[in-house]
Amino acid sequence: GSSAYSLHCYLVCCFGLNLCRHYLGLFVFFAEGLGFFVILDIGLLIWIGHGWSQLNDEIDCYERRTKTYVQAYYAAQKNIEMPKSSVLVCNGNFYIWKEEKALNLFAASYKAEFFKKIVIDIEDIYFYSREGEITTRTYGYGGDSSYSVLTGAHGKINPVVIDTSVNDTRRTQLVYKKGNTDCSLNFAYEDYLVLKRLIPEKDIAVAQIAQH
């Protein structure tokens, strides 16, 4: 009887020990999993914080650069007297006007490429002309469907999408000489009409006829 009781106690102890090992293993498993997610969350927060800090630095840099441009623009503008006849060109970034025998160009916005007044003697202008073209590219995608290898059935057919991209390289170019150097200025395509009104004799068609 004592041997059977001892065996019973031994089996109970073994079962209890195995049960403890089982639950201890589960605890370690969940603890490791929880630790992994905690580390992942911490890493994610650090990554977000770094990205946010970098974004703020870029915004501050942009604002400082913009402030510098604005100050430079208004400082240059104080020394310029633009007549009421001046016309906006280059998509609104510059003013242009004719004064005596010269063509004048000055920035109309701090977003202009430069803030220095440009004065071009009309006799130094070779010509102005329109250049470039508009090209379009049409392409489509879609129309395919999913296919099940197991059943051989086709799924929903994706709609066909047609898209068109437009590339506009048109511009108006003014060619002139500065000392012994040939130079050019690029205007918006529609600015051709402004130049046509200010210096019609420098239109490339008229200039070519005048040369002959």
Tab-separated table of C-alpha atoms in Angstrom:
chain	number	residue	atom	x	y	z
A	1	GLY	CA	0.000	0.000	0.000
A	2	SER	CA	2.835	2.338	0.836
A	3	SER	CA	4.505	1.624	-2.515
A	4	ALA	CA	1.303	2.453	-4.393
A	5	TYR	CA	0.902	5.643	-2.380
A	6	SER	CA	4.490	6.628	-3.104
A	7	LEU	CA	3.988	5.983	-6.801
A	8	HIS	CA	0.835	8.074	-6.736
A	9	CYS	CA	2.647	10.946	-5.065
A	10	TYR	CA	5.475	10.663	-7.557
A	11	LEU	CA	3.103	10.835	-10.525
A	12	VAL	CA	1.270	13.805	-9.029
A	13	CYS	CA	4.569	15.606	-8.507
A	14	CYS	CA	5.676	14.866	-12.061
A	15	PHE	CA	2.360	16.111	-13.434
A	16	GLY	CA	2.554	19.246	-11.360
A	17	LEU	CA	6.139	19.878	-12.464
A	18	ASN	CA	5.258	19.403	-16.141
A	19	LEU	CA	2.245	21.677	-15.706
A	20	CYS	CA	4.450	24.351	-14.153
A	21	ARG	CA	6.941	24.012	-16.995
A	22	HIS	CA	4.099	24.336	-19.513
A	23	TYR	CA	2.699	27.522	-18.006
A	24	LEU	CA	6.187	28.900	-17.470
A	25	GLY	CA	6.876	28.303	-21.165
A	26	LEU	CA	3.663	30.091	-22.119
A	27	PHE	CA	4.577	32.995	-19.859
A	28	VAL	CA	8.019	33.289	-21.424
A	29	PHE	CA	6.485	33.074	-24.906
A	30	PHE	CA	3.988	35.867	-24.252
A	31	ALA	CA	6.570	37.899	-22.388
A	32	GLU	CA	8.952	37.664	-25.341
A	33	GLY	CA	6.140	38.516	-27.744
A	34	LEU	CA	5.104	41.460	-25.616
A	35	GLY	CA	8.694	42.607	-25.412
A	36	PHE	CA	8.986	42.405	-29.194
A	37	PHE	CA	5.913	44.599	-29.674
A	38	VAL	CA	7.130	47.047	-27.036
A	39	ILE	CA	10.469	47.338	-28.821
A	40	LEU	CA	8.655	47.687	-32.147
A	41	ASP	CA	6.452	50.468	-30.756
A	42	ILE	CA	9.446	52.284	-29.315
A	43	GLY	CA	11.290	52.033	-32.636
A	44	LEU	CA	8.226	53.277	-34.491
A	45	LEU	CA	7.884	56.260	-32.147
A	46	ILE	CA	11.567	57.108	-32.590
A	47	TRP	CA	11.205	56.886	-36.386
A	48	ILE	CA	8.104	59.110	-36.361
A	49	GLY	CA	9.807	61.585	-34.057
A	50	HIS	CA	12.860	61.752	-36.324
A	51	GLY	CA	10.682	62.251	-39.409
A	52	TRP	CA	8.677	64.985	-37.685
A	53	SER	CA	11.853	66.737	-36.579
A	54	GLN	CA	13.264	66.551	-40.104
A	55	LEU	CA	10.020	67.957	-41.538
A	56	ASN	CA	10.118	70.875	-39.093
A	57	ASP	CA	13.735	71.576	-40.055
A	58	GLU	CA	12.794	71.634	-43.751
A	59	ILE	CA	9.867	73.984	-43.055
A	60	ASP	CA	12.095	76.324	-41.031
A	61	CYS	CA	14.714	76.295	-43.806
A	62	TYR	CA	12.058	77.089	-46.432
A	63	GLU	CA	10.648	79.937	-44.348
A	64	ARG	CA	14.103	81.427	-43.775
A	65	ARG	CA	14.938	81.177	-47.472
A	66	THR	CA	11.606	82.747	-48.439
A	67	LYS	CA	12.142	85.592	-45.966
A	68	THR	CA	15.583	86.239	-47.466
A	69	TYR	CA	14.132	86.353	-50.992
A	70	VAL	CA	11.337	88.706	-49.952
A	71	GLN	CA	13.752	91.097	-48.254
A	72	ALA	CA	16.084	91.068	-51.269
A	73	TYR	CA	13.175	91.680	-53.632
A	74	TYR	CA	11.794	94.686	-51.751
A	75	ALA	CA	15.296	96.127	-51.307
A	76	ALA	CA	15.835	95.972	-55.080
A	77	GLN	CA	12.354	97.296	-55.822
A	78	LYS	CA	13.016	100.551	-53.935
A	79	ASN	CA	15.459	101.628	-56.622
A	80	ILE	CA	13.163	100.865	-59.559
A	81	GLU	CA	10.499	103.127	-60.985
A	82	MET	CA	8.140	101.154	-63.176
A	83	PRO	CA	5.788	103.070	-65.455
A	84	LYS	CA	2.087	102.321	-65.586
A	85	SER	CA	2.620	100.922	-69.067
A	86	SER	CA	4.589	97.950	-67.713
A	87	VAL	CA	3.099	94.541	-68.505
A	88	LEU	CA	3.393	91.254	-66.657
A	89	VAL	CA	5.229	88.487	-68.527
A	90	CYS	CA	6.866	85.123	-67.740
A	91	ASN	CA	3.758	83.820	-66.001
A	92	GLY	CA	3.506	86.923	-63.839
A	93	ASN	CA	7.062	86.814	-62.492
A	94	PHE	CA	8.422	89.830	-64.399
A	95	TYR	CA	7.377	93.260	-65.602
A	96	ILE	CA	8.416	94.441	-69.047
A	97	TRP	CA	8.171	97.888	-70.583
A	98	LYS	CA	9.674	99.968	-73.363
A	99	GLU	CA	11.481	103.130	-72.412
A	100	GLU	CA	13.009	105.339	-75.083
A	101	LYS	CA	15.149	102.948	-77.159
A	102	ALA	CA	15.462	100.137	-74.645
A	103	LEU	CA	13.482	97.193	-73.370
A	104	ASN	CA	13.332	96.942	-69.575
A	105	LEU	CA	12.682	93.854	-67.477
A	106	PHE	CA	12.302	93.622	-63.714
A	107	ALA	CA	10.995	91.110	-61.207
A	108	ALA	CA	7.327	91.285	-60.252
A	109	SER	CA	7.611	88.784	-57.416
A	110	TYR	CA	10.133	87.419	-54.947
A	111	LYS	CA	9.673	84.110	-56.772
A	112	ALA	CA	11.443	85.508	-59.858
A	113	GLU	CA	14.796	84.034	-60.861
A	114	PHE	CA	16.635	87.324	-60.261
A	115	PHE	CA	15.954	90.813	-58.899
A	116	LYS	CA	18.311	92.806	-61.086
A	117	LYS	CA	16.833	95.160	-63.650
A	118	ILE	CA	17.668	94.143	-67.200
A	119	VAL	CA	18.004	96.849	-69.845
A	120	ILE	CA	18.411	95.744	-73.463
A	121	ASP	CA	18.986	98.262	-76.212
A	122	ILE	CA	16.497	97.597	-78.968
A	123	GLU	CA	19.208	97.879	-81.597
A	124	ASP	CA	21.016	94.995	-79.873
A	125	ILE	CA	18.029	92.674	-80.239
A	126	TYR	CA	18.327	90.215	-83.097
A	127	PHE	CA	14.819	88.801	-83.004
A	128	TYR	CA	12.217	86.994	-80.903
A	129	SER	CA	10.342	83.894	-81.961
A	130	ARG	CA	8.048	81.135	-80.807
A	131	GLU	CA	9.534	77.695	-80.274
A	132	GLY	CA	8.542	74.256	-79.005
A	133	GLU	CA	5.368	72.210	-79.282
A	134	ILE	CA	2.679	70.385	-77.350
A	135	THR	CA	2.888	66.604	-77.377
A	136	THR	CA	0.415	64.169	-75.853
A	137	ARG	CA	0.883	60.565	-74.782
A	138	THR	CA	-2.106	58.295	-74.251
A	139	TYR	CA	-1.785	55.000	-72.424
A	140	GLY	CA	-4.151	52.545	-70.796
A	141	TYR	CA	-4.083	49.852	-68.171
A	142	GLY	CA	-6.504	47.424	-66.541
A	143	GLY	CA	-8.872	44.938	-68.143
A	144	ASP	CA	-7.223	41.986	-66.454
A	145	SER	CA	-8.935	39.598	-64.049
A	146	SER	CA	-8.007	37.258	-61.216
A	147	TYR	CA	-7.819	33.517	-61.884
A	148	SER	CA	-8.158	30.654	-59.415
A	149	VAL	CA	-5.772	27.739	-59.995
A	150	LEU	CA	-7.917	25.432	-57.861
A	151	THR	CA	-11.323	26.078	-59.448
A	152	GLY	CA	-10.268	27.477	-62.811
A	153	ALA	CA	-12.765	30.318	-62.325
A	154	HIS	CA	-12.126	33.886	-63.387
A	155	GLY	CA	-12.729	36.619	-60.864
A	156	LYS	CA	-13.809	40.207	-61.227
A	157	ILE	CA	-12.491	41.982	-64.321
A	158	ASN	CA	-10.648	45.202	-63.515
A	159	PRO	CA	-11.905	48.268	-65.419
A	160	VAL	CA	-9.856	49.679	-68.268
A	161	VAL	CA	-8.380	53.092	-67.466
A	162	ILE	CA	-7.246	55.466	-70.217
A	163	ASP	CA	-4.938	58.316	-69.245
A	164	THR	CA	-3.302	61.101	-71.238
A	165	SER	CA	-0.212	63.120	-70.339
A	166	VAL	CA	0.588	66.468	-71.954
A	167	ASN	CA	4.105	67.847	-72.440
A	168	ASP	CA	4.198	71.538	-73.353
A	169	THR	CA	7.646	72.816	-74.411
A	170	ARG	CA	6.378	75.989	-76.087
A	171	ARG	CA	8.105	79.254	-75.273
A	172	THR	CA	8.986	82.646	-76.694
A	173	GLN	CA	12.698	83.335	-76.984
A	174	LEU	CA	14.330	86.737	-77.280
A	175	VAL	CA	17.839	86.689	-78.786
A	176	TYR	CA	20.128	89.709	-78.362
A	177	LYS	CA	23.774	90.670	-78.012
A	178	LYS	CA	25.535	91.934	-74.927
A	179	GLY	CA	28.899	93.299	-75.879
A	180	ASN	CA	30.501	90.557	-77.954
A	181	THR	CA	28.310	87.799	-76.511
A	182	ASP	CA	25.045	86.494	-77.878
A	183	CYS	CA	22.408	86.021	-75.160
A	184	SER	CA	18.813	84.900	-74.929
A	185	LEU	CA	15.842	85.258	-72.617
A	186	ASN	CA	12.993	82.799	-72.394
A	187	PHE	CA	9.450	84.089	-72.025
A	188	ALA	CA	6.127	82.321	-71.748
A	189	TYR	CA	4.618	81.279	-75.062
A	190	GLU	CA	1.798	83.825	-74.806
A	191	ASP	CA	4.298	86.654	-74.123
A	192	TYR	CA	4.956	86.702	-77.863
A	193	LEU	CA	1.946	89.012	-78.208
A	194	VAL	CA	3.432	91.422	-75.652
A	195	LEU	CA	6.728	91.614	-77.535
A	196	LYS	CA	4.800	91.940	-80.769
A	197	ARG	CA	3.171	95.057	-79.383
A	198	LEU	CA	6.327	96.573	-77.890
A	199	ILE	CA	8.883	95.811	-80.635
A	200	PRO	CA	7.040	94.530	-83.717
A	201	GLU	CA	10.082	95.142	-85.913
A	202	LYS	CA	12.029	92.437	-84.052
A	203	ASP	CA	9.645	89.611	-84.841
A	204	ILE	CA	11.780	86.952	-86.525
A	205	ALA	CA	9.690	87.046	-89.697
A	206	VAL	CA	9.962	90.841	-89.953
A	207	ALA	CA	13.653	90.846	-88.983
A	208	GLN	CA	14.510	88.300	-91.686
A	209	ILE	CA	12.727	90.351	-94.328
A	210	ALA	CA	14.550	93.498	-93.163
A	211	GLN	CA	17.910	91.743	-93.512
A	212	HIS	CA	17.186	90.914	-97.134
